[in-house]
CSV table of C-alpha atoms and ligand atoms in Angstrom, one decimal:
chain,number,residue,atom,x,y,z
A,12,MET,CA,-0.2,0.1,0.2
A,13,LYS,CA,1.3,3.7,-1.1
A,14,ALA,CA,0.2,6.5,0.8
A,15,LEU,CA,0.0,10.1,-0.7
A,16,ILE,CA,1.1,12.7,1.8
A,17,ILE,CA,0.1,16.3,1.3
A,18,GLY,CA,2.3,18.6,3.3
A,19,CYS,CA,6.1,18.4,4.5
A,20,GLY,CA,5.0,20.7,8.2
A,21,ILE,CA,4.8,19.1,11.2
A,22,GLY,CA,2.4,16.4,10.7
A,23,GLY,CA,3.1,15.5,7.5
A,24,PRO,CA,6.7,14.2,7.8
A,25,ALA,CA,5.8,12.5,11.0
A,26,THR,CA,2.6,10.5,9.3
A,27,ALA,CA,5.0,9.3,6.7
A,28,MET,CA,7.3,7.9,9.4
A,29,ALA,CA,4.6,6.4,11.7
A,30,LEU,CA,3.1,4.9,7.9
A,31,ARG,CA,6.9,3.2,7.4
A,32,GLU,CA,6.6,1.4,11.0
A,33,VAL,CA,3.6,-0.3,10.2
A,34,GLY,CA,4.9,-1.2,6.4
A,35,ILE,CA,3.1,1.3,4.4
A,36,GLU,CA,5.0,3.2,1.4
A,37,ALA,CA,4.3,6.7,1.8
A,38,GLU,CA,5.7,9.9,-0.2
A,39,ILE,CA,5.4,13.3,0.7
A,40,PHE,CA,4.5,16.4,-1.7
A,41,GLU,CA,4.5,20.0,-0.1
A,42,ALA,CA,4.1,22.8,-1.3
A,43,TYR,CA,7.1,25.4,-1.3
A,44,GLY,CA,10.8,25.4,-2.0
A,45,GLN,CA,12.5,23.8,0.5
A,46,GLY,CA,13.9,26.5,3.8
A,47,ALA,CA,10.4,28.0,3.5
A,48,GLU,CA,9.3,27.5,7.1
A,49,ASP,CA,9.0,30.7,9.4
A,50,VAL,CA,12.4,31.3,11.0
A,51,GLY,CA,12.0,33.7,14.2
A,52,SER,CA,9.5,32.1,15.7
A,53,PHE,CA,9.2,28.4,18.1
A,54,LEU,CA,6.8,26.7,20.0
A,55,ASN,CA,5.9,24.3,22.8
A,56,VAL,CA,6.4,20.6,22.0
A,57,ALA,CA,4.4,19.7,25.1
A,58,SER,CA,4.9,16.7,27.0
A,59,ASN,CA,2.3,14.4,25.2
A,60,GLY,CA,3.7,15.4,21.7
A,61,LEU,CA,7.4,14.0,23.0
A,62,SER,CA,6.0,11.2,24.3
A,63,ALA,CA,4.2,10.6,20.6
A,64,LEU,CA,7.5,11.6,19.2
A,65,GLY,CA,9.6,9.4,20.9
A,66,VAL,CA,7.0,6.3,19.5
A,67,LEU,CA,8.6,7.4,15.8
A,68,GLY,CA,12.4,7.7,17.7
A,69,ALA,CA,12.5,11.3,16.5
A,70,HIS,CA,12.6,13.0,20.6
A,71,ARG,CA,16.0,13.5,21.1
A,72,GLN,CA,16.6,15.3,18.4
A,73,VAL,CA,13.7,17.7,19.6
A,74,LEU,CA,14.7,17.5,23.4
A,75,ALA,CA,18.5,18.6,22.0
A,76,ALA,CA,17.3,21.3,20.3
A,77,GLY,CA,15.0,22.9,22.5
A,78,ILE,CA,15.0,23.8,25.9
A,79,PRO,CA,13.3,22.7,28.3
A,80,THR,CA,9.8,24.7,29.8
A,81,PRO,CA,8.5,22.5,32.1
A,82,ARG,CA,6.4,25.5,34.7
A,83,MET,CA,3.9,28.7,33.7
A,84,VAL,CA,3.8,31.5,35.7
A,85,MET,CA,1.3,34.0,35.1
A,86,TRP,CA,0.7,37.7,35.9
A,87,SER,CA,-0.7,40.0,35.4
A,88,GLY,CA,0.4,43.8,33.2
A,89,SER,CA,0.9,45.5,37.2
A,90,GLY,CA,3.2,43.0,37.3
A,91,LYS,CA,0.9,40.9,40.4
A,92,ARG,CA,1.8,37.0,40.2
A,93,LEU,CA,-1.4,35.4,39.8
A,94,GLY,CA,0.0,31.7,40.3
A,95,GLU,CA,1.5,29.0,39.1
A,96,VAL,CA,0.5,25.7,36.5
A,97,ALA,CA,2.5,23.0,35.2
A,98,ASN,CA,3.5,23.4,31.3
A,99,GLY,CA,2.8,19.6,30.8
A,100,LEU,CA,3.5,16.3,32.4
A,101,ARG,CA,6.9,14.9,33.4
A,102,LEU,CA,7.4,11.6,31.3
A,103,ASP,CA,8.0,8.2,33.1
A,104,ASP,CA,12.3,9.0,31.6
A,105,GLY,CA,11.9,12.8,33.3
A,106,THR,CA,11.4,14.4,29.9
A,107,VAL,CA,9.2,17.5,29.9
A,108,SER,CA,7.9,19.8,27.6
A,109,HIS,CA,10.1,21.6,25.5
A,110,THR,CA,10.0,24.7,23.2
A,111,ILE,CA,11.9,24.3,20.1
A,112,LEU,CA,12.6,27.1,16.8
A,113,ARG,CA,9.9,26.0,14.6
A,114,SER,CA,12.4,25.7,11.5
A,115,ASP,CA,14.4,23.5,13.6
A,116,LEU,CA,11.6,20.8,14.3
A,117,TYR,CA,10.7,21.3,10.7
A,118,ARG,CA,14.2,20.6,9.6
A,119,ILE,CA,14.2,17.5,12.5
A,120,VAL,CA,11.1,15.9,11.4
A,121,ARG,CA,11.9,16.0,7.2
A,122,ASP,CA,15.4,15.4,7.9
A,123,GLU,CA,13.8,12.2,10.5
A,124,ALA,CA,11.4,10.8,7.6
A,125,GLU,CA,14.3,11.5,4.4
A,126,GLN,CA,17.0,9.1,6.6
A,127,HIS,CA,14.0,6.5,6.4
A,128,GLY,CA,14.1,6.7,2.6
A,129,ILE,CA,10.5,8.5,2.3
A,130,SER,CA,11.1,10.6,-0.5
A,131,VAL,CA,10.3,14.4,-0.1
A,132,SER,CA,9.2,16.8,-3.3
A,133,PHE,CA,9.2,20.4,-2.7
A,134,GLY,CA,7.4,23.2,-4.7
A,135,LYS,CA,4.2,21.2,-5.2
A,136,ARG,CA,1.3,22.6,-4.6
A,137,MET,CA,-1.6,20.0,-4.8
A,138,VAL,CA,-4.8,21.5,-6.1
A,139,SER,CA,-7.1,18.8,-7.2
A,140,TYR,CA,-7.3,14.8,-5.9
A,141,GLU,CA,-10.0,12.2,-7.6
A,142,ASP,CA,-10.4,8.8,-6.1
A,143,ASP,CA,-12.0,6.7,-7.9
A,144,GLY,CA,-12.3,4.0,-5.6
A,145,THR,CA,-9.6,2.0,-6.1
A,146,GLN,CA,-7.0,4.5,-5.9
A,147,VAL,CA,-6.5,9.1,-5.8
A,148,THR,CA,-4.4,11.1,-8.0
A,149,ALA,CA,-3.6,14.1,-6.7
A,150,THR,CA,-2.6,16.8,-9.3
A,151,PHE,CA,-0.6,19.4,-8.3
A,152,GLU,CA,0.2,23.2,-9.4
A,153,ASP,CA,3.2,22.4,-11.7
A,154,GLY,CA,1.0,20.1,-14.3
A,155,THR,CA,2.1,16.9,-12.3
A,156,THR,CA,0.1,14.1,-10.3
A,157,ALA,CA,1.1,11.4,-8.4
A,158,VAL,CA,-1.1,8.1,-7.7
A,159,GLY,CA,-1.7,6.3,-4.4
A,160,ASP,CA,-4.0,4.0,-2.1
A,161,LEU,CA,-4.7,6.7,-0.2
A,162,LEU,CA,-4.3,10.1,0.4
A,163,ILE,CA,-3.3,11.6,4.0
A,164,ALA,CA,-3.8,15.2,4.0
A,165,CYS,CA,-1.3,16.9,6.5
A,166,ASP,CA,-1.4,20.5,4.5
A,167,GLY,CA,-2.2,23.1,7.0
A,168,VAL,CA,-5.3,24.9,8.7
A,169,HIS,CA,-5.5,26.4,5.6
A,170,SER,CA,-6.4,23.2,3.5
A,171,ARG,CA,-7.0,22.8,0.2
A,172,THR,CA,-7.6,18.7,0.7
A,173,ARG,CA,-10.3,19.9,3.4
A,174,SER,CA,-12.5,22.0,0.8
A,175,LEU,CA,-12.3,18.9,-2.1
A,176,LEU,CA,-13.0,16.7,0.1
A,177,ASP,CA,-16.3,19.0,1.9
A,178,ALA,CA,-17.1,22.2,-0.5
A,179,GLN,CA,-19.3,22.7,3.3
A,180,ALA,CA,-16.5,22.5,5.2
A,181,PRO,CA,-15.9,25.2,7.1
A,182,LYS,CA,-13.4,27.7,6.7
A,183,PRO,CA,-10.8,29.1,9.8
A,184,ARG,CA,-11.9,31.0,12.1
A,185,TYR,CA,-9.9,34.0,13.6
A,186,SER,CA,-8.9,34.2,17.1
A,187,GLY,CA,-9.1,37.7,17.1
A,188,LEU,CA,-5.4,38.0,17.9
A,189,TYR,CA,-2.1,38.4,15.5
A,190,SER,CA,0.4,36.4,16.7
A,191,PHE,CA,4.4,37.9,17.1
A,192,GLY,CA,8.2,36.6,18.4
A,193,GLY,CA,11.0,36.9,19.0
A,194,ILE,CA,14.8,36.1,20.6
A,195,VAL,CA,17.1,38.7,22.6
A,196,LYS,CA,20.2,37.2,22.8
A,197,ASP,CA,22.3,38.1,26.5
A,198,ALA,CA,19.0,40.7,27.6
A,199,GLY,CA,19.8,40.5,30.4
A,200,VAL,CA,16.4,39.9,31.5
A,201,PRO,CA,15.7,38.2,35.1
A,202,GLY,CA,14.6,35.2,35.0
A,203,GLU,CA,14.7,31.2,35.9
A,204,PRO,CA,15.5,29.0,33.4
A,205,GLY,CA,12.3,26.2,32.7
A,206,VAL,CA,10.1,28.4,33.6
A,207,TYR,CA,7.2,30.4,31.3
A,208,ASN,CA,6.5,33.8,32.4
A,209,MET,CA,2.9,34.6,31.3
A,210,VAL,CA,1.3,38.0,31.2
A,211,PHE,CA,-2.1,39.1,30.9
A,212,GLY,CA,-0.8,42.7,29.9
A,213,LYS,CA,-3.3,46.1,29.9
A,214,ARG,CA,-3.8,46.0,26.5
A,215,ALA,CA,-2.5,42.7,25.2
A,216,PHE,CA,-0.3,38.9,26.3
A,217,PHE,CA,3.1,38.6,26.5
A,218,GLY,CA,5.3,35.5,27.1
A,219,TYR,CA,8.4,34.5,27.7
A,220,THR,CA,11.5,32.3,29.1
A,221,VAL,CA,14.7,32.6,30.1
A,222,THR,CA,17.6,30.7,28.8
A,223,GLU,CA,20.5,28.7,31.2
A,224,SER,CA,22.8,31.2,28.6
A,225,GLY,CA,20.6,34.3,29.3
A,226,ASP,CA,18.9,34.6,26.1
A,227,THR,CA,15.3,35.6,26.2
A,228,TRP,CA,12.2,34.2,23.7
A,229,TRP,CA,9.3,35.7,23.7
A,230,PHE,CA,5.9,36.1,22.2
A,231,ALA,CA,3.5,38.5,21.7
A,232,ASN,CA,-0.6,38.0,21.3
A,233,LEU,CA,-1.6,41.5,19.9
A,234,PRO,CA,-6.2,41.7,19.7
A,235,ARG,CA,-6.6,43.4,16.7
A,236,GLU,CA,-8.9,43.7,13.3
A,237,LEU,CA,-8.0,41.1,10.7
A,238,GLY,CA,-6.2,42.8,7.9
A,239,ASP,CA,-6.1,45.6,9.8
A,240,VAL,CA,-1.9,46.0,8.9
A,241,PRO,CA,0.2,49.0,9.8
A,242,GLU,CA,3.6,49.9,8.0
A,243,ASP,CA,5.2,48.8,10.7
A,244,TRP,CA,4.3,46.7,13.3
A,245,LYS,CA,6.7,47.8,16.2
A,246,PRO,CA,5.6,50.9,17.5
A,247,VAL,CA,2.2,49.1,17.8
A,248,LEU,CA,3.6,46.7,19.4
A,249,VAL,CA,5.4,48.6,21.8
A,250,ARG,CA,2.4,51.2,22.6
A,251,ALA,CA,0.7,47.6,23.6
A,252,PHE,CA,2.7,46.9,25.8
A,253,GLU,CA,4.8,50.2,27.6
A,254,ASN,CA,2.1,50.7,30.1
A,255,ASP,CA,2.9,46.8,32.1
A,256,ALA,CA,5.5,46.7,34.6
A,257,ASN,CA,7.8,44.1,33.3
A,258,PHE,CA,10.8,43.5,30.5
A,259,SER,CA,8.1,43.6,27.2
A,260,ALA,CA,8.2,46.9,25.5
A,261,ASP,CA,11.8,46.7,25.7
A,262,LEU,CA,12.3,43.5,24.4
A,263,ILE,CA,10.1,44.0,21.1
A,264,ARG,CA,12.2,47.4,21.3
A,265,ARG,CA,15.4,45.3,21.0
A,266,SER,CA,13.9,42.6,18.7
A,267,SER,CA,13.4,42.7,14.8
A,268,VAL,CA,9.2,42.4,14.6
A,269,ASP,CA,8.4,41.0,10.9
A,270,LEU,CA,6.8,38.3,10.7
A,271,ALA,CA,2.8,38.9,12.2
A,272,LEU,CA,1.0,35.6,12.0
A,273,PRO,CA,-3.3,36.7,12.7
A,274,ILE,CA,-4.2,33.4,14.5
A,275,HIS,CA,-7.0,31.1,13.5
A,276,ASP,CA,-8.7,27.6,14.9
A,277,LEU,CA,-11.1,25.8,13.1
A,278,PRO,CA,-15.1,24.9,14.2
A,279,PRO,CA,-15.4,21.4,14.1
A,280,VAL,CA,-14.5,20.3,11.1
A,281,PRO,CA,-18.0,17.3,10.0
A,282,VAL,CA,-16.3,15.4,6.9
A,283,TRP,CA,-12.8,14.1,8.1
A,284,HIS,CA,-12.6,11.2,5.6
A,285,ARG,CA,-13.8,10.2,2.3
A,286,GLY,CA,-12.8,7.2,0.7
A,287,ARG,CA,-9.7,7.3,0.5
A,288,VAL,CA,-8.2,10.6,2.4
A,289,LEU,CA,-8.5,11.5,5.2
A,290,LEU,CA,-7.9,14.6,7.4
A,291,THR,CA,-5.6,14.9,10.0
A,292,GLY,CA,-3.5,17.3,11.9
A,293,ASP,CA,-4.2,21.2,11.2
A,294,ALA,CA,-6.0,20.1,8.5
A,295,ALA,CA,-8.9,18.8,10.4
A,296,HIS,CA,-8.7,20.2,14.0
A,297,ALA,CA,-6.4,23.4,14.2
A,298,THR,CA,-6.1,24.8,17.4
A,299,SER,CA,-5.3,27.9,18.4
A,300,PRO,CA,-1.4,28.6,19.7
A,301,SER,CA,-2.7,29.2,23.1
A,302,SER,CA,-3.1,25.8,24.5
A,303,GLY,CA,0.4,24.5,22.7
A,304,GLN,CA,-0.6,21.9,21.8
A,305,GLY,CA,-1.4,22.0,17.8
A,306,ALA,CA,2.3,20.5,16.7
A,307,SER,CA,1.4,17.5,19.4
A,308,LEU,CA,-2.0,16.7,18.1
A,309,ALA,CA,-0.7,16.8,14.8
A,310,ILE,CA,1.6,13.8,15.8
A,311,GLU,CA,-0.6,12.2,17.8
A,312,ASP,CA,-2.2,11.9,14.4
A,313,ALA,CA,0.2,10.2,12.7
A,314,VAL,CA,0.7,7.5,15.2
A,315,VAL,CA,-2.8,6.9,16.2
A,316,LEU,CA,-3.4,6.6,12.2
A,317,ALA,CA,-0.6,4.2,12.0
A,318,ARG,CA,-2.0,2.0,14.3
A,319,CYS,CA,-5.8,1.7,12.6
A,320,LEU,CA,-4.0,1.3,9.2
A,321,ARG,CA,-2.2,-2.2,10.7
A,322,ASP,CA,-5.6,-2.9,13.3
A,323,SER,CA,-7.4,-2.7,11.1
A,324,ASP,CA,-10.1,-4.5,7.8
A,325,GLY,CA,-9.1,-2.1,5.4
A,326,HIS,CA,-8.7,1.6,5.4
A,327,GLU,CA,-12.3,2.7,5.8
A,328,GLU,CA,-12.9,0.7,9.1
A,329,ALA,CA,-9.5,2.5,9.7
A,330,PHE,CA,-10.6,5.9,9.0
A,331,ARG,CA,-13.2,5.5,11.3
A,332,LYS,CA,-11.8,4.0,14.2
A,333,PHE,CA,-9.5,6.5,13.9
A,334,GLU,CA,-11.7,9.8,14.2
A,335,ALA,CA,-13.7,8.1,16.9
A,336,GLU,CA,-10.2,8.1,19.0
A,337,ARG,CA,-9.1,11.1,18.0
A,338,ARG,CA,-12.2,14.0,17.3
A,339,PRO,CA,-13.4,14.2,21.4
A,340,ARG,CA,-10.1,14.8,22.8
A,341,ALA,CA,-8.7,16.9,19.3
A,342,GLU,CA,-12.1,19.1,19.5
A,343,ARG,CA,-11.7,19.6,23.3
A,344,VAL,CA,-8.5,21.4,23.4
A,345,VAL,CA,-9.5,23.2,20.6
A,346,ALA,CA,-12.7,24.7,23.0
A,347,TYR,CA,-10.1,25.0,25.9
A,348,SER,CA,-7.3,26.6,23.5
A,349,ARG,CA,-10.1,29.0,22.4
A,350,THR,CA,-10.9,30.2,26.2
A,351,ILE,CA,-7.9,31.4,26.7
A,352,SER,CA,-7.4,32.9,23.5
A,353,ASN,CA,-10.5,34.9,23.9
A,354,SER,CA,-9.3,35.7,28.1
A,355,LYS,CA,-6.1,37.6,25.9
A,356,ALA,CA,-8.5,39.4,24.2
A,357,ALA,CA,-10.0,40.6,26.9
A,358,GLY,CA,-12.1,43.7,27.5
A,359,PRO,CA,-11.0,46.5,30.4
A,360,VAL,CA,-14.8,44.8,32.3
A,361,ALA,CA,-13.7,41.2,31.3
A,362,ARG,CA,-9.6,41.4,32.2
A,363,VAL,CA,-10.6,43.1,35.7
A,364,PHE,CA,-12.5,39.6,36.3
A,365,ARG,CA,-10.1,37.4,34.8
A,366,ASP,CA,-7.1,38.8,37.5
A,367,LEU,CA,-9.4,38.6,40.1
A,368,MET,CA,-10.3,34.8,39.3
A,369,MET,CA,-7.5,33.5,38.1
A,370,PRO,CA,-5.5,32.8,41.2
A,371,ILE,CA,-8.4,30.4,42.4
A,372,PHE,CA,-8.4,28.9,39.4
A,373,LEU,CA,-4.9,28.2,38.6
A,374,LYS,CA,-4.9,27.0,42.8
A,375,LYS,CA,-7.7,24.7,41.8
A,376,SER,CA,-5.8,23.5,38.4
A,377,ALA,CA,-2.5,23.3,39.9
A,378,SER,CA,-3.4,20.8,42.4
A,379,GLN,CA,-5.7,18.6,40.7
A,380,GLU,CA,-4.0,18.4,37.3
A,381,SER,CA,-6.9,19.7,35.8
A,382,LEU,CA,-5.0,19.2,33.1
A,383,ALA,CA,-3.7,15.6,33.0
A,384,TRP,CA,-6.7,15.0,30.1
A,385,MET,CA,-4.7,16.9,27.9
A,386,TYR,CA,-0.7,16.0,28.8
A,387,ARG,CA,-1.1,12.4,30.4
A,388,TYR,CA,-2.1,11.0,26.4
A,389,GLN,CA,-0.5,8.5,24.9
A,390,ALA,CA,-0.4,7.6,21.3
A,391,GLY,CA,1.0,3.8,21.2
A,392,LEU,CA,1.9,2.0,18.3
B,7,FAD,C1,1.7,31.9,16.1
B,7,FAD,C2,1.7,29.9,16.3
B,7,FAD,C3,2.4,29.7,17.1
B,7,FAD,C4,2.2,28.2,17.8
B,7,FAD,N1,2.6,27.8,18.5
B,7,FAD,C5,2.5,26.4,18.9
B,7,FAD,C6,2.7,26.0,20.1
B,7,FAD,O1,3.3,26.3,21.0
B,7,FAD,N2,3.0,24.4,20.6
B,7,FAD,C7,2.4,23.7,19.1
B,7,FAD,O2,2.1,22.7,19.6
B,7,FAD,N3,2.0,24.3,18.0
B,7,FAD,C8,1.7,25.8,18.1
B,7,FAD,N4,1.3,26.3,16.7
B,7,FAD,C9,0.2,25.3,15.8
B,7,FAD,C10,1.6,24.3,15.1
B,7,FAD,O3,2.3,25.3,14.4
B,7,FAD,C11,0.4,23.4,14.3
B,7,FAD,O4,-0.5,22.6,14.7
B,7,FAD,C12,1.2,22.5,13.8
B,7,FAD,O5,2.7,23.0,12.5
B,7,FAD,C13,0.0,21.1,12.7
B,7,FAD,O6,1.3,20.8,11.9
B,7,FAD,P1,-0.1,20.2,10.2
B,7,FAD,O7,1.6,19.1,9.9
B,7,FAD,O8,-1.1,19.7,10.4
B,7,FAD,O9,0.4,21.7,9.2
B,7,FAD,P2,1.1,23.1,9.2
B,7,FAD,O10,3.5,22.0,10.1
B,7,FAD,O11,1.0,24.2,8.9
B,7,FAD,O12,2.2,22.1,8.2
B,7,FAD,C14,1.1,22.0,6.8
B,7,FAD,C15,1.9,22.1,5.5
B,7,FAD,O13,1.3,21.3,4.1
B,7,FAD,C16,1.8,22.8,3.2
B,7,FAD,N5,0.6,22.9,2.2
B,7,FAD,C17,-0.7,23.4,2.3
B,7,FAD,N6,-1.1,23.5,1.3
B,7,FAD,C18,-0.6,22.2,0.6
B,7,FAD,C19,-0.7,22.4,-0.6
B,7,FAD,N7,-2.0,22.1,-1.4
B,7,FAD,N8,-0.2,21.2,-1.5
B,7,FAD,C20,1.1,21.1,-0.6
B,7,FAD,N9,1.1,21.3,0.6
B,7,FAD,C21,0.6,22.4,1.2
B,7,FAD,C22,2.0,23.6,4.1
B,7,FAD,O14,3.7,24.7,3.6
B,7,FAD,C23,3.3,23.2,5.2
B,7,FAD,O15,4.3,22.8,5.1
B,7,FAD,C24,1.8,27.7,16.8
B,7,FAD,C25,1.0,27.9,15.4
B,7,FAD,C26,1.1,29.4,15.5
B,7,FAD,C27,0.7,30.0,14.1
């Protein structure tokens, strides 16, 4: 059996490797040329995502390239410590959640896949596919085609496959926030390595972590109308943070702010598969980054899909099992993440309420391990 994998982001290579583990050949097709990842931004690979990567034997490279970030401390914009919560759970071997440059994670999973003998073709934007009941043919923008037994869509939140599979499929939903990130070398910012400081500022949200070597990795979420893009983001961001009692405005002044990403998630997508075609990762269930789970979910999907294909009588049964196992979890994460995103974009009244309630909420969630459902999941093969 051969699978065509559309998209070489995070889920694509992970899926190809997982399928190889169960004896299914896979070939990846990526729209962009090599090295087109978003440089400069970084993401959290949560303990559950590292556990799934471990199944594929690719977690060590991620641990080596990333920085451990097992804790989160929440602050108000006025400098009040609101509380602390774990960022993931410690795995049996002691592994904790790590933060890694997006470009490093993309490179690691892609290199791993290529080392497993998986072919990746760049500059192949899929524009359509045809499923004739026995095989599926993907057609790319350059006029070429590829034929396989299955087509697995790993083509991200703006998935072309999703709208081809179901013309009524929901469109990505803008969260009301633009995301920014940067790294300041030797920033001189005090902070405990391993801790993500999350600041619910007066006008926007700011997160930062200080590395052992003294660099500061920061990200910001700014409430903004979609498409309201200024000529220069930096002064806009500095203004949003300059009345907060922390280092945010200063760190932004010292960074280049050239990448602004509008944050989207997806409402529940009714159709995940039809015939020989299946959606996975962000294409099926994109979550806003607030939960730090999007990449981890995509990797979990890869492992679960391989297990379902191995243990089922045909792809249709496998796709049904896959959806039954993954949909409730993915939709719960999306809903959870959306709640956090909404609190980041809170108006003045909601903000006062949030800052009063958060210490109580954090105390409760820290003591009851209430997020164990998210972090303790194990996507075994
Ligand atoms: C600002 C920001 C911060 C984030 N922070 C975190 C975080 O901290 N933790 C976390 O876990 N997740 C985070 N995420 C989410 C995470 O990046 C995604 O959930 C994850 O990358 C999903 O993997 P994927 O493989 O499904 O999609 P992607 O990684 O987006 O990959 C999709 C790939 O498909 C390709 N493609 C698209 N269309 C086509 C086509 N027609 N033909 C061929 N190829 C195509 C794209 O070029 C891309 O390479 C963040 C996202 C953003 C935007």
